[in-house]
Short mmCIF file of C-alpha atoms in Angstrom, two decimals:
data_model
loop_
_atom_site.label_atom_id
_atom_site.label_comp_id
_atom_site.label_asym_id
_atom_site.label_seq_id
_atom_site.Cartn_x
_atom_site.Cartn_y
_atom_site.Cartn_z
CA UNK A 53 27.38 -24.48 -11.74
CA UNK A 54 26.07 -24.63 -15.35
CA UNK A 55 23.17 -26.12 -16.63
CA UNK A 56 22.32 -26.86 -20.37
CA UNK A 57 18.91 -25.43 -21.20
CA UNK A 58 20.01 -26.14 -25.09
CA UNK A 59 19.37 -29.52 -24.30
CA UNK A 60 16.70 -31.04 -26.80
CA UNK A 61 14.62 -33.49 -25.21
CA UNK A 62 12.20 -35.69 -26.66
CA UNK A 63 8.56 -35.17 -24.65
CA UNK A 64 6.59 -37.09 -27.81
CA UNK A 65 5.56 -40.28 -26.49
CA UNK A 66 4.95 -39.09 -23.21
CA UNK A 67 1.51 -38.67 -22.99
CA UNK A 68 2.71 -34.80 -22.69
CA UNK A 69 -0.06 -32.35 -23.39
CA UNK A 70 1.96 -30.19 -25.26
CA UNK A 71 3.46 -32.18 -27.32
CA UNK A 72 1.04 -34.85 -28.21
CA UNK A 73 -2.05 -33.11 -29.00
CA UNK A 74 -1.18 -32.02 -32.82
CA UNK A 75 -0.02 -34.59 -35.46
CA UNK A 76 3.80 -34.77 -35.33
CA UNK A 77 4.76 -32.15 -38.26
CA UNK A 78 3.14 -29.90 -35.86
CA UNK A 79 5.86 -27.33 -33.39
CA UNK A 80 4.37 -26.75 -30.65
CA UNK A 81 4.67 -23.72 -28.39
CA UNK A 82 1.09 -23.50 -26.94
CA UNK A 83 1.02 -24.25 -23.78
CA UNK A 84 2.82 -22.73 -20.46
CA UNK A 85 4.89 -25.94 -20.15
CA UNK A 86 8.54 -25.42 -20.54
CA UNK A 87 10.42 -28.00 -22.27
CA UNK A 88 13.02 -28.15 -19.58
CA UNK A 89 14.31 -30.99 -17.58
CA UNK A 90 12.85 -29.70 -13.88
CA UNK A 91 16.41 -29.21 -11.64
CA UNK A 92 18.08 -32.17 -10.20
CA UNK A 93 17.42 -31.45 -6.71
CA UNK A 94 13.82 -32.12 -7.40
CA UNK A 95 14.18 -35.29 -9.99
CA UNK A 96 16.32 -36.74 -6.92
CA UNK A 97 14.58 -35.63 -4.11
CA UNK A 98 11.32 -37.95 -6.21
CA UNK A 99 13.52 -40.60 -6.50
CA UNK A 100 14.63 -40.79 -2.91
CA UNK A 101 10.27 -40.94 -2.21
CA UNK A 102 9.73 -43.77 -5.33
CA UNK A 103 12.73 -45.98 -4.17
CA UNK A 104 11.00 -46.26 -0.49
CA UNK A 105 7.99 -48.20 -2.18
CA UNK A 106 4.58 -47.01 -0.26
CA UNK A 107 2.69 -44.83 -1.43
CA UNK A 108 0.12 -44.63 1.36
CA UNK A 109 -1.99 -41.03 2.06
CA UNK A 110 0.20 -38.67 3.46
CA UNK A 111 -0.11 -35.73 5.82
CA UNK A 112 0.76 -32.21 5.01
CA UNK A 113 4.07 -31.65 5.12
CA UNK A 114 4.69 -28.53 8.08
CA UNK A 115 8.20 -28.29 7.12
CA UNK A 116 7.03 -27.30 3.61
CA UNK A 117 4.97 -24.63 5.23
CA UNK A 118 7.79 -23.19 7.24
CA UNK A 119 9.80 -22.91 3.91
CA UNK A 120 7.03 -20.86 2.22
CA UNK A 121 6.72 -18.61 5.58
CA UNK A 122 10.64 -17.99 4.99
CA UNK A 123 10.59 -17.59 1.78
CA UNK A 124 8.07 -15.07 1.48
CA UNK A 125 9.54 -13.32 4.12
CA UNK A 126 12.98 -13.11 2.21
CA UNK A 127 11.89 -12.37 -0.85
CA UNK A 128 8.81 -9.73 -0.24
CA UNK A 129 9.30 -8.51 3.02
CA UNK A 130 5.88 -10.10 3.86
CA UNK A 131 4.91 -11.88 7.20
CA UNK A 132 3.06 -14.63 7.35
CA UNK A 133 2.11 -17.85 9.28
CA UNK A 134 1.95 -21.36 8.75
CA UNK A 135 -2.05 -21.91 9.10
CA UNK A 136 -2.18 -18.93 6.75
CA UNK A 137 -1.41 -21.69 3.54
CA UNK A 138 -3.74 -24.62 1.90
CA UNK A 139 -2.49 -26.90 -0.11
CA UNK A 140 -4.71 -26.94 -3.64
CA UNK A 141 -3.93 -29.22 -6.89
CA UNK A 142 -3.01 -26.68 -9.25
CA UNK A 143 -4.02 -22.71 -9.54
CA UNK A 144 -7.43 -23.50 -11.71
CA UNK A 145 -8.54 -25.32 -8.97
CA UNK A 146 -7.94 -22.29 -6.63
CA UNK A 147 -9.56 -20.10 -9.01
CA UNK A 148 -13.12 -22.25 -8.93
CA UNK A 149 -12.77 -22.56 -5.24
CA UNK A 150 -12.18 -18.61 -4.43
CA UNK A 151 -15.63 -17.58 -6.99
CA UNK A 152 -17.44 -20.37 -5.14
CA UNK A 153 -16.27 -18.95 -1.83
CA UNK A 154 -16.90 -15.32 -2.11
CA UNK A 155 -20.49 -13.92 -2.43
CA UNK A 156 -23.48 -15.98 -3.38
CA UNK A 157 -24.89 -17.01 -6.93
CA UNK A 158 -25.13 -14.30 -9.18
CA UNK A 159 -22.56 -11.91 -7.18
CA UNK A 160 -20.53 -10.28 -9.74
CA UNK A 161 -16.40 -11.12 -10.81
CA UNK A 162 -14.68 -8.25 -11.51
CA UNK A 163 -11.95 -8.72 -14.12
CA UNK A 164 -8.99 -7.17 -16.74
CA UNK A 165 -8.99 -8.82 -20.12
CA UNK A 166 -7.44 -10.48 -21.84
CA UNK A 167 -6.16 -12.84 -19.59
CA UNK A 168 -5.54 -16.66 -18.68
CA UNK A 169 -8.59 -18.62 -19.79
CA UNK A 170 -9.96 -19.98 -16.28
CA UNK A 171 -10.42 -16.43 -15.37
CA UNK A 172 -13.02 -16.56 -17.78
CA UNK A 173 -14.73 -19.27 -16.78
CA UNK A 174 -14.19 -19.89 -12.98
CA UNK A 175 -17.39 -17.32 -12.42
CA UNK A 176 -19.67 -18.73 -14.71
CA UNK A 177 -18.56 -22.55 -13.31
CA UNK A 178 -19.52 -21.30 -10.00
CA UNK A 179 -22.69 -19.25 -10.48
CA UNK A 180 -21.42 -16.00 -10.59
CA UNK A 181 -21.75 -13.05 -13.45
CA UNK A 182 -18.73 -12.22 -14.80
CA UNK A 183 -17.41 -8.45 -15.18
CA UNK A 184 -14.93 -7.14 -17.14
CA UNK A 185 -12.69 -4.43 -18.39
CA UNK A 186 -10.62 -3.80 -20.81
CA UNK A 187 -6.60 -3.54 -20.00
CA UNK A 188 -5.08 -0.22 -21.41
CA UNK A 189 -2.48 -0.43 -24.09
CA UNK A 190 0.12 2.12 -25.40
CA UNK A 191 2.05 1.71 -28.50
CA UNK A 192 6.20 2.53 -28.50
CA UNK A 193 7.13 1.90 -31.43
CA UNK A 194 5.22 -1.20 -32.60
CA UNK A 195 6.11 -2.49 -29.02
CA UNK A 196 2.63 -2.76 -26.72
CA UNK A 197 2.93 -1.57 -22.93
CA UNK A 198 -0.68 -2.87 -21.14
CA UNK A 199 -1.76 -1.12 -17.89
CA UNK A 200 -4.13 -1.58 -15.55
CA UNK A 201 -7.64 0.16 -16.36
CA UNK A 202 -9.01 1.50 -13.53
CA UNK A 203 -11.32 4.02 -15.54
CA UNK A 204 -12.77 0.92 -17.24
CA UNK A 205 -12.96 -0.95 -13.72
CA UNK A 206 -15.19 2.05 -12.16
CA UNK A 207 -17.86 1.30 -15.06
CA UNK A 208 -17.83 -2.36 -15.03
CA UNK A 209 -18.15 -2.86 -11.26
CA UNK A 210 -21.61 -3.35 -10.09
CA UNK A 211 -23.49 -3.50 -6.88
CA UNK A 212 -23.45 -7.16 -6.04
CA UNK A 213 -19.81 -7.48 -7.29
CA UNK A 214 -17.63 -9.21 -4.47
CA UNK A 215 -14.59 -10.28 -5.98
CA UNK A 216 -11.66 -8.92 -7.98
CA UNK A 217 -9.71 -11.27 -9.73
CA UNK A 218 -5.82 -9.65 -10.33
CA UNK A 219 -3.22 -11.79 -12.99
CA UNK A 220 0.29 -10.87 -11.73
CA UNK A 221 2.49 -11.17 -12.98
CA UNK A 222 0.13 -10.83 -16.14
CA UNK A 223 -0.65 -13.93 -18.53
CA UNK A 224 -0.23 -13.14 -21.37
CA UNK A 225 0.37 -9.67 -21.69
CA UNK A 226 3.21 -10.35 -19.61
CA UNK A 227 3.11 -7.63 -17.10
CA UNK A 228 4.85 -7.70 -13.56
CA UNK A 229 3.00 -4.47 -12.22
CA UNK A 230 4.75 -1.81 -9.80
CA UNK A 231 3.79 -0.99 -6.03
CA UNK A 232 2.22 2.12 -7.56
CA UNK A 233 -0.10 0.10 -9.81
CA UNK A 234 -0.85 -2.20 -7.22
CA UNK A 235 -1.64 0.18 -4.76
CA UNK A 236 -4.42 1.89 -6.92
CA UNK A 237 -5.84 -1.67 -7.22
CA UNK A 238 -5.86 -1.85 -3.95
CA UNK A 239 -7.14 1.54 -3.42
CA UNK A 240 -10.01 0.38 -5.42
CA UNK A 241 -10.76 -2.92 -4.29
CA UNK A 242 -10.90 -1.42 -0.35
CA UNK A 243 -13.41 1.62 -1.43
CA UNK A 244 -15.74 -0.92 -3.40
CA UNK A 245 -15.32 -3.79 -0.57
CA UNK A 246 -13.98 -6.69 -2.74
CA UNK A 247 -11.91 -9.54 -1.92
CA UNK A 248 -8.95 -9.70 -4.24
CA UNK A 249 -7.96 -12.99 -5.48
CA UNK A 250 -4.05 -12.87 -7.18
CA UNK A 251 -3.03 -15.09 -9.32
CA UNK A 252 1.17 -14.97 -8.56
CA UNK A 253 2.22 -18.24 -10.19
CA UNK A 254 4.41 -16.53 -12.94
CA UNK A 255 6.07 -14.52 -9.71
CA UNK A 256 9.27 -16.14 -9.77
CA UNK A 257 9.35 -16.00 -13.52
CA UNK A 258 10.77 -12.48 -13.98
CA UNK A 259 13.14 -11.06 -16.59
CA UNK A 260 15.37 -8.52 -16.74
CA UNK A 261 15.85 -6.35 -13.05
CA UNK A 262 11.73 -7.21 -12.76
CA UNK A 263 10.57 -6.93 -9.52
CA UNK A 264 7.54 -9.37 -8.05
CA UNK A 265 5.45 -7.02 -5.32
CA UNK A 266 2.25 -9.70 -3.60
CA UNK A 267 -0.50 -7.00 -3.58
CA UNK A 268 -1.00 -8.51 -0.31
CA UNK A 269 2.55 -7.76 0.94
CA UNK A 270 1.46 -4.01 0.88
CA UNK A 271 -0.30 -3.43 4.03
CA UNK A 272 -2.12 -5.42 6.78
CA UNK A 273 -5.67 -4.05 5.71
CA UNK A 274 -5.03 -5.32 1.90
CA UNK A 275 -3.39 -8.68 3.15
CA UNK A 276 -6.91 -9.10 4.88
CA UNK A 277 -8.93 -8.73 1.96
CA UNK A 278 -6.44 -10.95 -0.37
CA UNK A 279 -6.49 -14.41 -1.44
CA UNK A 280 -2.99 -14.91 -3.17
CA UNK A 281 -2.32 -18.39 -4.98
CA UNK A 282 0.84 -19.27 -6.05
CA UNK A 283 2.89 -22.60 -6.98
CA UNK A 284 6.34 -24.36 -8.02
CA UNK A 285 4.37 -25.91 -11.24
CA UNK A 286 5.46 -23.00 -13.77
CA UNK A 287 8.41 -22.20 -12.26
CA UNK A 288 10.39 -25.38 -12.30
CA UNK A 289 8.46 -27.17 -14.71
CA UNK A 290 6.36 -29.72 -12.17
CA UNK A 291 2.73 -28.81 -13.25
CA UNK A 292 1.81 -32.43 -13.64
CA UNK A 293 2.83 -32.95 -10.60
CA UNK A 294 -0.37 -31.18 -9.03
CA UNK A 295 1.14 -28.96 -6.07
CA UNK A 296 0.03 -24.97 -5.46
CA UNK A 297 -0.69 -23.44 -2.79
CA UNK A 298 -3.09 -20.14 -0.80
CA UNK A 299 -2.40 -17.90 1.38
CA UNK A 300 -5.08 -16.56 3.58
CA UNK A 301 -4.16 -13.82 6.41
CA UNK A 302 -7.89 -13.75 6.88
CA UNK A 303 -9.10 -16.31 8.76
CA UNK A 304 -12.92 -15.83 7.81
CA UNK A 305 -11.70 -16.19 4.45
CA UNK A 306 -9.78 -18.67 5.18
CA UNK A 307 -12.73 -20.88 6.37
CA UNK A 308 -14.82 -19.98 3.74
CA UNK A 309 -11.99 -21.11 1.15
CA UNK A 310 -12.06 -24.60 3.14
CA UNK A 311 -15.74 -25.08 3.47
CA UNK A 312 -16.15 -24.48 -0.46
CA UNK A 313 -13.09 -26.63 -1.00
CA UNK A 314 -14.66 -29.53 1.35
CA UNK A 315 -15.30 -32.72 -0.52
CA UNK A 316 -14.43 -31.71 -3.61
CA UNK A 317 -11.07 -30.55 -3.96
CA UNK A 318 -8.22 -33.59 -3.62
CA UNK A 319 -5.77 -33.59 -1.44
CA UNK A 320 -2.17 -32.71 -2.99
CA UNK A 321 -0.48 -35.69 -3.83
CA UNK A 322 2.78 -36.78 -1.73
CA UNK A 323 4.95 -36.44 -4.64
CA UNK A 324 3.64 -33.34 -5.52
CA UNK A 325 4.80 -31.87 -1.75
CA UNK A 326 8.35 -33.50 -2.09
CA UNK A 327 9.02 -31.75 -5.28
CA UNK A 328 7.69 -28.46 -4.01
CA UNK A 329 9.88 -28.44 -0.90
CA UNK A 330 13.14 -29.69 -2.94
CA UNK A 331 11.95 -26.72 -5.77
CA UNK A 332 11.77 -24.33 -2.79
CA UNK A 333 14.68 -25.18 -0.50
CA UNK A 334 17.54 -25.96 -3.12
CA UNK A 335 16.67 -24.36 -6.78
CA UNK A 336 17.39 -21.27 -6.53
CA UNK A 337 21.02 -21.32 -8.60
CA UNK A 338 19.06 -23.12 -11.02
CA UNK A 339 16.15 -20.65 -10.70
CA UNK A 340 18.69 -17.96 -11.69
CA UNK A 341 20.39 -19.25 -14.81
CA UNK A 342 16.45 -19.90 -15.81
CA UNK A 343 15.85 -16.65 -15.93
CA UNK A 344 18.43 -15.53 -17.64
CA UNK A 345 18.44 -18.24 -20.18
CA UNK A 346 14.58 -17.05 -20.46
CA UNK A 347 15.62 -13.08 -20.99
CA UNK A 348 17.60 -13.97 -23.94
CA UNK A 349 15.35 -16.13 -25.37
CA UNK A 350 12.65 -12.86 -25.01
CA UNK A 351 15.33 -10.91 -26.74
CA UNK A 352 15.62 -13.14 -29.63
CA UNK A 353 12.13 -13.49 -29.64
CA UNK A 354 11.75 -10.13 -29.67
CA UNK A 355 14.39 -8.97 -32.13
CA UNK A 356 13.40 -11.55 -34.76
CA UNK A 357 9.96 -10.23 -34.99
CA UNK A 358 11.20 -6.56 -35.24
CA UNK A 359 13.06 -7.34 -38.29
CA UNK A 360 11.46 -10.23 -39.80
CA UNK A 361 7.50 -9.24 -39.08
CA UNK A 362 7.11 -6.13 -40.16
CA UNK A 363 3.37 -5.95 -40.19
CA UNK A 364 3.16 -7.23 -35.88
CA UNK A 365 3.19 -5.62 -32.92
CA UNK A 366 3.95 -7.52 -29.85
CA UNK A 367 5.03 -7.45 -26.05
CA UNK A 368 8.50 -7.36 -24.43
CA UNK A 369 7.26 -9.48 -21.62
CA UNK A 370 8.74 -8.38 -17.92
CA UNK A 371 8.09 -11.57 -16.08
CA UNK A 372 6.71 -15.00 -17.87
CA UNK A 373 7.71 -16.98 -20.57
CA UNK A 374 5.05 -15.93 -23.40
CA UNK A 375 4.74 -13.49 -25.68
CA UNK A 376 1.66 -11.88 -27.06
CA UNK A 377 1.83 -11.16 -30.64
CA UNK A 378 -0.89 -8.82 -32.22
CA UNK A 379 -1.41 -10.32 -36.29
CA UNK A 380 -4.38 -8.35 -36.73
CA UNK A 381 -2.58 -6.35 -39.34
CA UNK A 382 -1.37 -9.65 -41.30
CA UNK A 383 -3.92 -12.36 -41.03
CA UNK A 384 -7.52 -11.92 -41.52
CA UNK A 385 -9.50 -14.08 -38.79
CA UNK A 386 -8.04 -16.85 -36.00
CA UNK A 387 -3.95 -16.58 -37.03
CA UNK A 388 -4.01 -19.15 -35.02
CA UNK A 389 -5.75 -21.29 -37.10
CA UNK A 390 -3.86 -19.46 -39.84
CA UNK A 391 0.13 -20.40 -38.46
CA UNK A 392 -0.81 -24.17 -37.83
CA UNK A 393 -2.19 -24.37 -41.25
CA UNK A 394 0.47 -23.01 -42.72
CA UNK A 395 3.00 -23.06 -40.57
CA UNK A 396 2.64 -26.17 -38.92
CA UNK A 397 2.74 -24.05 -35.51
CA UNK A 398 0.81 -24.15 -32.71
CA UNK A 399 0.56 -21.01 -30.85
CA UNK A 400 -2.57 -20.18 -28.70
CA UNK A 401 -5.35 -17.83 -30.09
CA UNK A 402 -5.54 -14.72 -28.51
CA UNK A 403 -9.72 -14.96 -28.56
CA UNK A 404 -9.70 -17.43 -25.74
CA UNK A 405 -7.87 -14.92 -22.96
CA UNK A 406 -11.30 -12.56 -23.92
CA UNK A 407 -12.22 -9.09 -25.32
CA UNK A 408 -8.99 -7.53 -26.50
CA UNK A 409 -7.78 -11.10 -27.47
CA UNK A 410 -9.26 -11.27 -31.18
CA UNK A 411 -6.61 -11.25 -33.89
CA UNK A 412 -3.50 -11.92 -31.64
CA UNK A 413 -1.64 -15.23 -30.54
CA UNK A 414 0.32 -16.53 -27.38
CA UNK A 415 3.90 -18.04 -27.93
CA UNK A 416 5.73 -20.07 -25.33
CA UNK A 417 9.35 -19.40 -25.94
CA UNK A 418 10.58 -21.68 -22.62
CA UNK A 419 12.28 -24.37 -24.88
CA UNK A 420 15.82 -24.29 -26.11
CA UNK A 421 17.05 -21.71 -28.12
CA UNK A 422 16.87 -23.99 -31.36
CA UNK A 423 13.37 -24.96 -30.72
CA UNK A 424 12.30 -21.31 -30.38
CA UNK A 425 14.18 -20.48 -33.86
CA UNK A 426 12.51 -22.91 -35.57
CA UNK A 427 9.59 -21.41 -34.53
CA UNK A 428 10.01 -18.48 -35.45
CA UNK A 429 11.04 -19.09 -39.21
CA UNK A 430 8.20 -21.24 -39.31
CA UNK A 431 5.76 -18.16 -38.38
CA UNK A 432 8.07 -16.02 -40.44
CA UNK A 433 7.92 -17.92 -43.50
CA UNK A 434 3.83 -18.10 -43.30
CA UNK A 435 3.33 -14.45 -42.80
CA UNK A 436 5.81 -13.19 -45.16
CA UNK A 437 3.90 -15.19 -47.77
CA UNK A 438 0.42 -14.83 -46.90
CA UNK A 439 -1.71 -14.08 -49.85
CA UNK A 440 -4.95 -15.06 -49.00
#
């Protein structure tokens, strides 16, 4: 079956995030919102739930469950139950929850920067003191390879630190680490005694032959010190639909999770559970031709820059659908700032994933192959005659 990801369609007017926060000369390719159509299977398996009318509170659905046991099971190799998963309204959510669960005020949050916002923030929301580390980068070329940074881990951790929080596949940098990297996280997170919260939700997002390894999947001592989120949202383009998803092999953490979760967190909605089963049970041909449609879009991406921006250095992105783009060497300050000024592009600035973020920018090239050309003139055409 083929599916036409060249397919332009209008999101302005939409009350879409993306595309109606900037005045209308504005591209945008911010955000980690594809501007796909989500699969049929999931658009009809929401209509099938609108046409019967009610709307009443709903119960969790256990055949949803089972799917996720199976699937992770096929896909990882990894065992797991049914009462090991809780529902959560999106992956931020999960990431307040887990720093409110673990330790007490003013326990430490170990972290690699730079890295998806919330990471940021979910500590300080929650009381605790935020740690971080730099992530290594090498240079091939004017390609950048990042790597974990375990040297700069050892120094940052501190006595009352409790929790490790692990982006992987890695947003933005774009990183879908191997079992070797993961098992010296592990490795470290077992001799220091931290709970290791993963962020997965970009796992089914991978380009290339890129492999997706849950740190948890490892070993049955690492799967009881791991909280591992993961969702549909990114994946099939449903995050307004609210729907992600824990699992916790532990069941002290497990509690924990619940009891800091208790009266605050919503419920996911029942729309939000229909998608996610029809996303999980019949979208995988559509799944496939994403990917690839997403690995030549990173090529193009890619190749433009090399011969069009000679002064950047940049990613090649094994899993995701962003690439991080290093403009120290071309714009002075936010480029950000700089590229919707003058390029009437929105891109995110690479200050707000932390230290290590200054001077770069975040591109979202899941949008048809036009949109993403566009784009990249745009950029192209600001750079090449930036004079200030």
């Amino acid at each position: 079956m083929s599916y036409d990801f060249d397919c332009i369609i209008e999101r302005r007017g939409t009350d879409s995030s993306k595309w109606g926060t900037f005045p209308e000369d504005v591209l945008p390719m911010w955000v980690a919102d594809m501007d796909f159509a989500s699969p049929q299977p999931i658009i009809d398996a929401l209509a099938r739930r609108i046409a019967h009318g009610v709307f009443g509170y709903g119960l969790e659905p256990q055949s949803l469950k089972q799917t996720l046991v199976e699937r992770m099971m096929r896909l990882y190799r990894w065992e797991i139950r049914p009462e090991d998963i809780l529902f959560l309204p999106g992956l931020v959510s999960g990431l307040n929850v887990v720093s409110r669960a673990i330790g007490e005020p003013g326990d430490g949050v170990l972290i690699n920067t730079p890295v998806y916002g919330p990471f940021l923030t979910a500590p300080a929301n929650q009381q605790r003191t935020l740690q971080s580390a730099p992530l290594q980068v090498r240079q091939i070329g004017r390609r950048l390879h990042y790597e974990l940074n375990m040297e700069g881990l050892a120094k940052a951790i501190q006595p009352h630190t409790k929790l490790f929080l692990l982006c992987n596949p890695h947003n933005p940098v774009g990183r879908a680490y191997t079992r070797e990297e993961l098992s010296e996280i592990a490795a470290f997170c077992e001799a220091h005694d931290l709970v290791i919260c993963s962020d997965e939700i970009h796992c089914d997002l991978l380009l290339d032959d890129a492999h997706h390894i849950p740190i948890a999947s490892l070993a049955p001592e690492i799967a009881q010190r791991t909280i591992t989120l993961m969702a549909p949202s990114k994946t099939f383009n449903i995050p307004g639909l609210g729907a992600s998803f824990a699992i916790i092999q532990n069941s002290v953490l497990r509690k924990r999770v619940e009891k800091a979760m208790a009266g605050i967190v919503p419920h996911v909605n029942i729309l939000g559970m229909v998608a996610a089963e029809a996303a999980y049970t019949q979208c995988d041909p559509w799944l496939e031709a994403l990917r690839s449609y997403l690995t030549a879009n990173r090529n193009v991406a890619v190749a433009f820059i090399e011969q069009h921006l000679p002064g950047a250095r940049f990613t090649c992105p094994e899993a995701t659908y962003l690439l991080w783009v290093d403009l120290r060497a071309v714009v002075d300050g936010k480029p950000a700032d700089f590229l919707l000024r003058k390029a009437k592009l929105a891109v995110n600035d690479g200050a707000w994933f932390g230290e290590g973020g200054e001077g770069f920018v975040r591109l979202n090239f899941g949008c048809p192959r036009r949109i993403l050309e566009e784009g990249l003139r745009r950029m192209a055409a600001a750079l090449n005659g930036f004079s200030e």
